[in-house]
PDB file of C-alpha atoms in Angstrom:
ATOM      1  CA  MET P   1       0.000   0.000   0.000  1.00 43.00           C
ATOM      2  CA  ILE P   2       1.395   3.426  -0.943  1.00 42.00           C
ATOM      3  CA  PHE P   3       0.588   6.515   1.115  1.00 47.00           C
ATOM      4  CA  LEU P   4       0.612  10.184   0.168  1.00 47.00           C
ATOM      5  CA  LYS P   5       3.762  10.989   2.174  1.00 59.00           C
ATOM      6  CA  ASP P   6       5.542   8.097   0.455  1.00 55.00           C
ATOM      7  CA  VAL P   7       4.514   9.465  -2.946  1.00 61.00           C
ATOM      8  CA  ARG P   8       5.769  12.937  -2.015  1.00 71.00           C
ATOM      9  CA  CYS P   9       9.115  11.541  -0.889  1.00 72.00           C
ATOM     10  CA  ALA P  10       9.429   9.509  -4.072  1.00 71.00           C
ATOM     11  CA  GLU P  11       8.573  12.536  -6.216  1.00 77.00           C
ATOM     12  CA  GLN P  12      11.181  14.682  -4.465  1.00 80.00           C
ATOM     13  CA  LEU P  13      13.777  12.023  -5.231  1.00 77.00           C
ATOM     14  CA  HIS P  14      12.497  11.611  -8.804  1.00 81.00           C
ATOM     15  CA  LEU P  15      11.638   7.960  -8.175  1.00 79.00           C
ATOM     16  CA  SER P  16       8.454   6.048  -8.760  1.00 84.00           C
ATOM     17  CA  PRO P  17       6.517   5.356  -5.542  1.00 80.00           C
ATOM     18  CA  ASN P  18       6.879   1.599  -6.042  1.00 85.00           C
ATOM     19  CA  TYR P  19      10.630   1.816  -6.585  1.00 86.00           C
ATOM     20  CA  PHE P  20      10.975   4.099  -3.556  1.00 82.00           C
ATOM     21  CA  GLY P  21       9.067   1.597  -1.425  1.00 84.00           C
ATOM     22  CA  ASP P  22      11.157  -1.319  -2.684  1.00 89.00           C
ATOM     23  CA  LEU P  23      14.389   0.577  -2.107  1.00 87.00           C
ATOM     24  CA  ILE P  24      13.451   1.562   1.448  1.00 87.00           C
ATOM     25  CA  LYS P  25      12.374  -2.009   2.231  1.00 91.00           C
ATOM     26  CA  LYS P  26      15.656  -3.393   0.878  1.00 92.00           C
ATOM     27  CA  GLU P  27      17.827  -0.921   2.810  1.00 89.00           C
ATOM     28  CA  THR P  28      15.938  -0.760   6.123  1.00 90.00           C
ATOM     29  CA  GLY P  29      13.780  -3.879   6.283  1.00 93.00           C
ATOM     30  CA  ARG P  30      10.798  -1.596   6.912  1.00 91.00           C
ATOM     31  CA  SER P  31       8.007  -0.370   4.699  1.00 89.00           C
ATOM     32  CA  ALA P  32       8.278   3.102   3.215  1.00 84.00           C
ATOM     33  CA  GLN P  33       5.342   4.157   5.371  1.00 85.00           C
ATOM     34  CA  GLU P  34       7.094   3.001   8.551  1.00 89.00           C
ATOM     35  CA  TYR P  35      10.350   4.633   7.498  1.00 87.00           C
ATOM     36  CA  VAL P  36       8.723   7.981   6.652  1.00 85.00           C
ATOM     37  CA  GLN P  37       6.685   7.874   9.864  1.00 90.00           C
ATOM     38  CA  GLN P  38       9.813   7.181  11.934  1.00 91.00           C
ATOM     39  CA  LYS P  39      11.676  10.071  10.303  1.00 89.00           C
ATOM     40  CA  THR P  40       8.672  12.346  10.856  1.00 91.00           C
ATOM     41  CA  MET P  41       8.505  11.446  14.544  1.00 94.00           C
ATOM     42  CA  ASP P  42      12.279  11.889  14.893  1.00 93.00           C
ATOM     43  CA  ALA P  43      11.933  15.365  13.392  1.00 92.00           C
ATOM     44  CA  ALA P  44       9.053  16.113  15.769  1.00 93.00           C
ATOM     45  CA  LYS P  45      11.148  15.136  18.777  1.00 93.00           C
ATOM     46  CA  GLU P  46      13.915  17.465  17.615  1.00 91.00           C
ATOM     47  CA  MET P  47      11.413  20.274  17.131  1.00 91.00           C
ATOM     48  CA  PHE P  48      10.052  19.766  20.650  1.00 89.00           C
ATOM     49  CA  LEU P  49      13.373  21.111  21.917  1.00 85.00           C
ATOM     50  CA  GLN P  50      12.544  24.467  20.364  1.00 80.00           C
ATOM     51  CA  LYS P  51      10.651  26.400  22.986  1.00 76.00           C
ATOM     52  CA  ASN P  52       9.328  28.883  20.448  1.00 83.00           C
ATOM     53  CA  LYS P  53       7.051  26.364  18.656  1.00 89.00           C
ATOM     54  CA  ASN P  54       3.886  24.881  20.061  1.00 92.00           C
ATOM     55  CA  ILE P  55       2.598  21.424  19.175  1.00 94.00           C
ATOM     56  CA  SER P  56       0.210  22.757  16.505  1.00 95.00           C
ATOM     57  CA  GLU P  57       3.003  24.679  14.776  1.00 94.00           C
ATOM     58  CA  ILE P  58       5.182  21.575  14.795  1.00 94.00           C
ATOM     59  CA  ALA P  59       2.336  19.507  13.348  1.00 94.00           C
ATOM     60  CA  TYR P  60       1.848  21.996  10.512  1.00 93.00           C
ATOM     61  CA  CYS P  61       5.604  22.115   9.830  1.00 90.00           C
ATOM     62  CA  LEU P  62       5.597  18.338   9.482  1.00 91.00           C
ATOM     63  CA  GLY P  63       2.788  18.395   6.943  1.00 89.00           C
ATOM     64  CA  TYR P  64      -0.166  17.529   9.125  1.00 92.00           C
ATOM     65  CA  GLN P  65      -3.293  19.456   8.220  1.00 92.00           C
ATOM     66  CA  TYR P  66      -4.833  18.827  11.632  1.00 95.00           C
ATOM     67  CA  PRO P  67      -2.730  18.924  14.819  1.00 95.00           C
ATOM     68  CA  GLN P  68      -4.966  16.359  16.511  1.00 96.00           C
ATOM     69  CA  TYR P  69      -4.016  13.794  13.827  1.00 95.00           C
ATOM     70  CA  PHE P  70      -0.365  14.495  14.529  1.00 96.00           C
ATOM     71  CA  SER P  71      -0.915  14.070  18.274  1.00 96.00           C
ATOM     72  CA  ARG P  72      -2.739  10.793  17.714  1.00 96.00           C
ATOM     73  CA  ALA P  73      -0.009   9.494  15.377  1.00 95.00           C
ATOM     74  CA  PHE P  74       2.732  10.574  17.781  1.00 96.00           C
ATOM     75  CA  LYS P  75       1.060   8.817  20.714  1.00 96.00           C
ATOM     76  CA  LYS P  76       0.568   5.666  18.666  1.00 94.00           C
ATOM     77  CA  TRP P  77       4.210   5.709  17.552  1.00 94.00           C
ATOM     78  CA  GLU P  78       5.908   6.827  20.792  1.00 93.00           C
ATOM     79  CA  GLY P  79       3.410   5.667  23.428  1.00 96.00           C
ATOM     80  CA  THR P  80       3.061   9.151  24.887  1.00 95.00           C
ATOM     81  CA  THR P  81       1.442  12.401  23.816  1.00 95.00           C
ATOM     82  CA  PRO P  82       3.560  15.222  22.363  1.00 95.00           C
ATOM     83  CA  ASN P  83       2.963  17.346  25.469  1.00 92.00           C
ATOM     84  CA  GLU P  84       3.941  14.512  27.806  1.00 94.00           C
ATOM     85  CA  TYR P  85       7.054  13.804  25.741  1.00 92.00           C
ATOM     86  CA  ARG P  86       8.079  17.463  25.751  1.00 89.00           C
ATOM     87  CA  HIS P  87       7.474  17.739  29.508  1.00 87.00           C
ATOM     88  CA  ASP P  88       9.361  14.517  30.324  1.00 86.00           C
ATOM     89  CA  TYR P  89      12.299  15.474  28.097  1.00 80.00           C
ATOM     90  CA  ARG P  90      12.656  18.910  29.652  1.00 75.00           C
ATOM     91  CA  HIS P  91      12.562  17.455  33.174  1.00 74.00           C
ATOM     92  CA  ALA P  92      14.904  14.527  32.536  1.00 69.00           C
TER      93      ALA P  92
END
């Protein structure tokens, strides 16, 4: 299954979505969707360190149209909400 973010990544690299997916799978052992999601969440965690951006701004920067979808995806991926992650990181 190919997702919109995967297609965008493939287009930016001038690759077909199927070839991009196959290449990612071969190199990482993960689907393109999982790989893109992991990179998106890694970028989010880096952005949480910036005190001048709130969670909604970070969500928009990462291409989410609705911040609540980003929060839901982040919690599913990381097991904690963006606010909890930011709080725990700052107090660690």
